[in-house]
């Protein structure tokens, strides 16, 4: 005969294991990725909305939407097909007081005094995360993320190394992300450009994002966590990662996160603020009061994620 206390303990551990598995992929932080994945056969639907706000002057808003469905192919491999779309408005937001659209709208050339207002489909992507080592069985968890995105005249490949360290019975989670993401845009001729410049003719623009992100999350009660994120973002011309002469923007963002993760539903809210110590090596005029106001950056970012586990 089994001891009742042992039976009760076994049942409790089983319930806890099921609960942990059900929300293994919950996004503890808004912008940084973790090594936690869905179990084999697991599935979730996630909606992500990011509001990018404020430039040097006037008004500027970019609202990015992303809808994805994730599948646990194995316990160490997760695939997530996704659709990406956004909407933006701008008016007299550039450092020189002209109307300058957000980077996804580089193919649009509004006049300097125009009220820009436009939505667009950015592209479709496939995010793949392979967990090399789990933080629950090794001192540090390691995962590799690859995410190609293809859209109308736009191509991007994001590669990310993810590191995770857990403390205090997994209530405290430390994360580090290193991202390399080249992107290609086929641009039409700019009718306002000097005829002797490249922009006056159809051309291909190539940039590479190199980001270093650090974050921490603390589960202070059942289903609830708070955290903090920090990220350095660098924009590089072409693929010249190690050539300082090709660096463009260099900005820092930081801010808090709050997260709820139940058995089937999760939600994460994150607020990022650009720090006033940015640099722009190719065009210093883009720096106003310490903030980089180039097309790749804005003063504030707010992201909400929510999803459902099946």
CSV table of C-alpha atoms in Angstrom, one decimal:
chain,number,residue,atom,x,y,z
A,1,UNK,CA,0.0,0.0,0.0
A,2,UNK,CA,1.3,3.5,-0.9
A,3,UNK,CA,1.8,6.0,1.9
A,4,UNK,CA,-0.9,8.7,1.6
A,5,UNK,CA,1.7,11.5,2.1
A,6,UNK,CA,3.8,10.1,-0.7
A,7,UNK,CA,0.8,9.8,-3.0
A,8,UNK,CA,-0.1,13.4,-2.2
A,9,UNK,CA,3.4,14.6,-2.8
A,10,UNK,CA,3.6,12.8,-6.1
A,11,UNK,CA,0.3,14.3,-7.2
A,12,UNK,CA,1.4,17.8,-6.2
A,13,UNK,CA,4.7,17.4,-8.1
A,14,UNK,CA,2.7,16.2,-11.2
A,15,UNK,CA,0.4,19.2,-11.1
A,16,UNK,CA,3.3,21.5,-10.7
A,17,UNK,CA,5.1,19.9,-13.6
A,18,UNK,CA,2.0,20.2,-15.8
A,19,UNK,CA,1.6,23.9,-14.9
A,20,UNK,CA,5.2,24.7,-15.6
A,21,UNK,CA,5.0,22.9,-19.0
A,22,UNK,CA,1.7,24.7,-19.9
A,23,UNK,CA,3.4,28.1,-19.6
A,24,UNK,CA,7.0,27.2,-20.5
A,25,UNK,CA,7.1,29.7,-23.3
A,26,UNK,CA,5.7,32.7,-21.5
A,27,UNK,CA,7.5,35.9,-22.4
A,28,UNK,CA,8.7,37.2,-19.1
A,29,UNK,CA,10.2,40.3,-20.8
A,30,UNK,CA,8.7,42.4,-23.6
A,31,UNK,CA,11.7,42.8,-26.0
A,32,UNK,CA,14.3,40.2,-24.9
A,33,UNK,CA,14.0,36.5,-25.7
A,34,UNK,CA,14.4,33.5,-23.3
A,35,UNK,CA,15.5,29.9,-23.8
A,36,UNK,CA,12.1,28.6,-22.5
A,37,UNK,CA,10.1,26.8,-25.2
A,38,UNK,CA,6.9,25.1,-25.7
A,39,UNK,CA,7.0,21.3,-25.1
A,40,UNK,CA,6.8,18.9,-28.0
A,41,UNK,CA,3.2,19.1,-29.4
A,42,UNK,CA,2.5,22.4,-27.6
A,43,UNK,CA,0.8,25.3,-29.4
A,44,UNK,CA,0.1,29.0,-28.7
A,45,UNK,CA,-1.2,32.1,-30.4
A,46,UNK,CA,0.4,35.4,-29.6
A,47,UNK,CA,-0.4,39.0,-30.5
A,48,UNK,CA,2.2,41.7,-30.2
A,49,UNK,CA,1.7,45.4,-30.5
A,50,UNK,CA,4.5,48.0,-30.2
A,51,UNK,CA,4.0,51.8,-30.1
A,52,UNK,CA,7.0,53.8,-31.0
A,53,UNK,CA,6.5,57.5,-30.1
A,54,UNK,CA,8.1,60.9,-30.3
A,55,UNK,CA,10.9,62.4,-32.3
A,56,UNK,CA,12.8,65.8,-32.2
A,57,UNK,CA,9.7,67.9,-32.9
A,58,UNK,CA,6.1,67.8,-34.3
A,59,UNK,CA,4.5,64.5,-33.9
A,60,UNK,CA,5.5,60.9,-34.7
A,61,UNK,CA,3.9,57.6,-34.1
A,62,UNK,CA,4.6,54.1,-35.4
A,63,UNK,CA,2.3,51.2,-34.3
A,64,UNK,CA,3.7,47.8,-35.2
A,65,UNK,CA,1.6,44.6,-35.1
A,66,UNK,CA,2.7,41.0,-35.2
A,67,UNK,CA,0.5,37.9,-35.1
A,68,UNK,CA,2.2,34.5,-34.7
A,69,UNK,CA,1.3,30.9,-34.0
A,70,UNK,CA,4.0,28.8,-32.2
A,71,UNK,CA,4.5,25.1,-32.3
A,72,UNK,CA,6.7,22.8,-30.2
A,73,UNK,CA,8.3,20.6,-32.9
A,74,UNK,CA,10.4,18.9,-30.2
A,75,UNK,CA,11.2,19.8,-26.6
A,76,UNK,CA,14.2,21.8,-28.0
A,77,UNK,CA,12.8,23.3,-31.2
A,78,UNK,CA,10.0,25.8,-31.6
A,79,UNK,CA,8.7,27.2,-34.9
A,80,UNK,CA,6.5,30.3,-35.2
A,81,UNK,CA,5.1,31.6,-38.5
A,82,UNK,CA,4.1,35.2,-38.3
A,83,UNK,CA,2.6,38.2,-40.1
A,84,UNK,CA,3.9,41.7,-39.5
A,85,UNK,CA,2.1,44.9,-40.3
A,86,UNK,CA,2.1,48.5,-39.1
A,87,UNK,CA,0.7,52.0,-39.2
A,88,UNK,CA,2.5,55.4,-38.9
A,89,UNK,CA,1.9,59.1,-38.9
A,90,UNK,CA,4.4,61.9,-38.8
A,91,UNK,CA,4.5,65.7,-39.2
A,92,UNK,CA,7.5,68.0,-38.9
A,93,UNK,CA,9.2,65.3,-36.8
A,94,UNK,CA,12.7,65.5,-38.3
A,95,UNK,CA,15.6,67.4,-36.6
A,96,UNK,CA,15.4,70.0,-39.3
A,97,UNK,CA,11.6,70.3,-38.9
A,98,UNK,CA,10.6,68.4,-42.0
A,99,UNK,CA,8.2,65.5,-42.2
A,100,UNK,CA,10.2,62.2,-42.1
A,101,UNK,CA,8.4,58.8,-42.3
A,102,UNK,CA,9.5,55.9,-40.1
A,103,UNK,CA,12.0,53.4,-41.6
A,104,UNK,CA,9.5,50.9,-42.9
A,105,UNK,CA,8.1,53.7,-45.1
A,106,UNK,CA,11.5,54.5,-46.8
A,107,UNK,CA,9.8,54.1,-50.2
A,108,UNK,CA,7.5,57.0,-49.4
A,109,UNK,CA,8.6,60.6,-50.1
A,110,UNK,CA,6.2,63.1,-48.5
A,111,UNK,CA,6.9,66.8,-48.9
A,112,UNK,CA,8.6,68.6,-46.1
A,113,UNK,CA,5.2,70.1,-44.8
A,114,UNK,CA,3.0,67.0,-45.4
A,115,UNK,CA,0.9,65.3,-42.8
A,116,UNK,CA,2.0,61.7,-43.3
A,117,UNK,CA,-0.5,58.9,-42.4
A,118,UNK,CA,-0.1,55.4,-43.8
A,119,UNK,CA,-0.5,51.7,-43.0
A,120,UNK,CA,1.3,48.8,-44.7
A,121,UNK,CA,1.9,45.1,-44.7
A,122,UNK,CA,5.6,44.6,-43.8
A,123,UNK,CA,6.0,40.9,-44.5
A,124,UNK,CA,5.7,37.3,-43.3
A,125,UNK,CA,8.3,35.6,-41.2
A,126,UNK,CA,9.2,32.3,-39.6
A,127,UNK,CA,10.9,32.3,-36.2
A,128,UNK,CA,12.9,29.2,-35.3
A,129,UNK,CA,14.4,28.8,-31.8
A,130,UNK,CA,16.7,25.9,-31.0
A,131,UNK,CA,17.5,25.4,-27.4
A,132,UNK,CA,21.1,24.0,-27.2
A,133,UNK,CA,21.2,23.8,-23.4
A,134,UNK,CA,18.4,24.2,-20.8
A,135,UNK,CA,18.9,26.4,-17.8
A,136,UNK,CA,17.1,23.8,-15.7
A,137,UNK,CA,19.8,21.1,-16.4
A,138,UNK,CA,22.9,23.2,-16.9
A,139,UNK,CA,24.5,26.3,-15.2
A,140,UNK,CA,23.5,28.5,-18.1
A,141,UNK,CA,20.8,28.0,-20.8
A,142,UNK,CA,21.7,28.7,-24.4
A,143,UNK,CA,19.5,29.0,-27.4
A,144,UNK,CA,19.8,30.2,-31.0
A,145,UNK,CA,17.0,32.1,-32.8
A,146,UNK,CA,16.8,32.5,-36.6
A,147,UNK,CA,14.0,34.6,-38.2
A,148,UNK,CA,13.8,35.4,-41.9
A,149,UNK,CA,11.2,38.0,-43.0
A,150,UNK,CA,10.2,38.6,-46.5
A,151,UNK,CA,7.9,41.4,-47.6
A,152,UNK,CA,7.2,43.7,-50.6
A,153,UNK,CA,10.7,44.9,-51.5
A,154,UNK,CA,12.0,44.1,-48.0
A,155,UNK,CA,14.1,41.2,-46.7
A,156,UNK,CA,15.6,40.7,-43.3
A,157,UNK,CA,17.4,37.9,-41.4
A,158,UNK,CA,17.6,38.1,-37.7
A,159,UNK,CA,20.0,35.9,-35.9
A,160,UNK,CA,20.1,35.9,-32.1
A,161,UNK,CA,22.1,34.2,-29.4
A,162,UNK,CA,20.1,33.8,-26.1
A,163,UNK,CA,21.6,33.2,-22.7
A,164,UNK,CA,19.6,32.5,-19.5
A,165,UNK,CA,20.5,32.0,-15.9
A,166,UNK,CA,18.0,31.1,-13.2
A,167,UNK,CA,18.3,31.6,-9.4
A,168,UNK,CA,16.2,31.1,-6.3
A,169,UNK,CA,14.1,28.1,-7.5
A,170,UNK,CA,13.7,29.8,-10.9
A,171,UNK,CA,11.9,32.8,-9.5
A,172,UNK,CA,14.8,35.1,-10.6
A,173,UNK,CA,15.7,34.9,-14.3
A,174,UNK,CA,18.6,36.8,-15.9
A,175,UNK,CA,18.8,37.1,-19.7
A,176,UNK,CA,21.3,38.3,-22.3
A,177,UNK,CA,20.6,38.6,-26.1
A,178,UNK,CA,23.1,39.3,-28.8
A,179,UNK,CA,21.4,40.1,-32.2
A,180,UNK,CA,22.8,40.4,-35.7
A,181,UNK,CA,20.1,41.4,-38.3
A,182,UNK,CA,20.9,42.5,-41.8
A,183,UNK,CA,18.0,44.0,-43.8
A,184,UNK,CA,17.6,44.9,-47.5
A,185,UNK,CA,15.1,47.4,-49.0
A,186,UNK,CA,14.5,48.0,-52.7
A,187,UNK,CA,13.8,51.7,-52.9
A,188,UNK,CA,12.3,53.8,-55.8
A,189,UNK,CA,13.9,57.1,-56.8
A,190,UNK,CA,13.4,60.0,-54.5
A,191,UNK,CA,11.9,62.9,-56.6
A,192,UNK,CA,13.2,65.4,-54.1
A,193,UNK,CA,16.8,64.2,-54.0
A,194,UNK,CA,19.7,65.9,-55.8
A,195,UNK,CA,19.9,64.3,-59.3
A,196,UNK,CA,23.5,63.5,-58.7
A,197,UNK,CA,22.9,61.4,-55.6
A,198,UNK,CA,22.1,57.7,-55.3
A,199,UNK,CA,18.7,58.5,-53.8
A,200,UNK,CA,17.6,60.2,-57.0
A,201,UNK,CA,17.6,56.8,-58.7
A,202,UNK,CA,16.1,53.3,-57.8
A,203,UNK,CA,18.5,51.7,-55.4
A,204,UNK,CA,19.0,49.0,-52.8
A,205,UNK,CA,19.6,50.0,-49.2
A,206,UNK,CA,21.4,47.6,-46.9
A,207,UNK,CA,21.7,48.0,-43.2
A,208,UNK,CA,22.6,45.7,-40.3
A,209,UNK,CA,21.3,46.0,-36.7
A,210,UNK,CA,23.7,44.8,-34.0
A,211,UNK,CA,22.0,44.8,-30.5
A,212,UNK,CA,23.1,43.8,-27.1
A,213,UNK,CA,20.2,43.3,-24.6
A,214,UNK,CA,20.3,42.5,-20.8
A,215,UNK,CA,17.3,41.8,-18.6
A,216,UNK,CA,16.1,40.4,-15.3
A,217,UNK,CA,12.7,39.1,-14.2
A,218,UNK,CA,11.5,38.4,-10.7
A,219,UNK,CA,8.4,36.3,-10.0
A,220,UNK,CA,7.1,38.0,-6.8
A,221,UNK,CA,3.9,35.9,-6.5
A,222,UNK,CA,2.2,33.1,-8.3
A,223,UNK,CA,1.6,34.0,-12.0
A,224,UNK,CA,3.1,37.5,-11.6
A,225,UNK,CA,6.5,38.8,-12.5
A,226,UNK,CA,8.3,42.2,-12.7
A,227,UNK,CA,11.4,42.9,-14.7
A,228,UNK,CA,13.8,45.4,-16.2
A,229,UNK,CA,15.4,45.5,-19.6
A,230,UNK,CA,18.4,47.4,-21.1
A,231,UNK,CA,19.5,47.3,-24.8
A,232,UNK,CA,22.2,49.0,-26.9
A,233,UNK,CA,21.2,49.2,-30.5
A,234,UNK,CA,23.6,50.0,-33.3
A,235,UNK,CA,22.8,50.6,-37.0
A,236,UNK,CA,25.6,49.8,-39.4
A,237,UNK,CA,25.8,50.6,-43.1
A,238,UNK,CA,25.9,47.5,-45.3
A,239,UNK,CA,27.4,44.5,-43.4
A,240,UNK,CA,30.6,46.2,-42.1
A,241,UNK,CA,30.2,45.1,-38.5
A,242,UNK,CA,33.9,45.7,-37.6
A,243,UNK,CA,34.4,49.0,-39.5
A,244,UNK,CA,33.8,51.9,-37.2
A,245,UNK,CA,33.6,54.2,-40.2
A,246,UNK,CA,30.4,52.5,-41.3
A,247,UNK,CA,28.6,52.8,-38.0
A,248,UNK,CA,25.5,55.0,-38.1
A,249,UNK,CA,23.1,55.2,-35.1
A,250,UNK,CA,24.1,54.1,-31.6
A,251,UNK,CA,21.3,54.4,-29.0
A,252,UNK,CA,20.4,52.9,-25.6
A,253,UNK,CA,17.0,51.9,-24.3
A,254,UNK,CA,15.8,50.8,-20.9
A,255,UNK,CA,12.6,50.3,-18.9
A,256,UNK,CA,10.4,48.1,-16.7
A,257,UNK,CA,8.2,45.1,-17.5
A,258,UNK,CA,5.2,43.5,-15.8
A,259,UNK,CA,4.1,40.0,-16.7
A,260,UNK,CA,1.1,37.8,-15.9
A,261,UNK,CA,1.3,34.1,-16.9
A,262,UNK,CA,-1.6,31.8,-16.1
A,263,UNK,CA,-2.2,28.2,-17.1
A,264,UNK,CA,-3.5,29.2,-20.6
A,265,UNK,CA,-3.3,33.0,-20.9
A,266,UNK,CA,-0.3,35.4,-20.6
A,267,UNK,CA,0.2,39.1,-21.0
A,268,UNK,CA,3.3,41.3,-20.9
A,269,UNK,CA,3.6,45.1,-20.8
A,270,UNK,CA,7.0,46.9,-21.3
A,271,UNK,CA,8.0,50.5,-21.4
A,272,UNK,CA,11.3,51.6,-22.9
A,273,UNK,CA,12.8,55.0,-22.9
A,274,UNK,CA,15.8,56.1,-25.0
A,275,UNK,CA,18.6,57.4,-22.9
A,276,UNK,CA,20.0,60.9,-23.9
A,277,UNK,CA,23.5,59.7,-24.7
A,278,UNK,CA,23.0,58.5,-28.3
A,279,UNK,CA,25.5,58.9,-31.2
A,280,UNK,CA,25.1,59.1,-34.9
A,281,UNK,CA,28.4,58.8,-36.6
A,282,UNK,CA,27.3,59.3,-40.3
A,283,UNK,CA,24.9,62.2,-39.6
A,284,UNK,CA,25.5,64.0,-36.2
A,285,UNK,CA,22.6,66.4,-37.0
A,286,UNK,CA,20.3,63.6,-36.1
A,287,UNK,CA,21.2,64.0,-32.5
A,288,UNK,CA,18.9,66.4,-30.7
A,289,UNK,CA,19.3,66.9,-26.9
A,290,UNK,CA,21.2,63.6,-26.7
A,291,UNK,CA,18.5,61.6,-28.5
A,292,UNK,CA,19.0,59.9,-31.9
A,293,UNK,CA,16.1,61.0,-34.1
A,294,UNK,CA,17.1,59.1,-37.2
A,295,UNK,CA,14.4,56.9,-38.9
A,296,UNK,CA,15.6,53.8,-36.9
A,297,UNK,CA,15.0,55.4,-33.5
A,298,UNK,CA,12.4,57.2,-31.5
A,299,UNK,CA,12.3,58.5,-27.9
A,300,UNK,CA,9.9,55.9,-26.4
A,301,UNK,CA,8.6,52.4,-27.1
A,302,UNK,CA,5.7,50.6,-25.4
A,303,UNK,CA,5.0,47.0,-26.1
A,304,UNK,CA,2.2,44.7,-25.1
A,305,UNK,CA,2.1,40.9,-25.7
A,306,UNK,CA,-0.7,38.6,-25.0
A,307,UNK,CA,-1.5,35.0,-26.0
A,308,UNK,CA,-3.2,31.8,-25.3
A,309,UNK,CA,-1.8,28.2,-24.8
A,310,UNK,CA,-3.7,25.3,-26.3
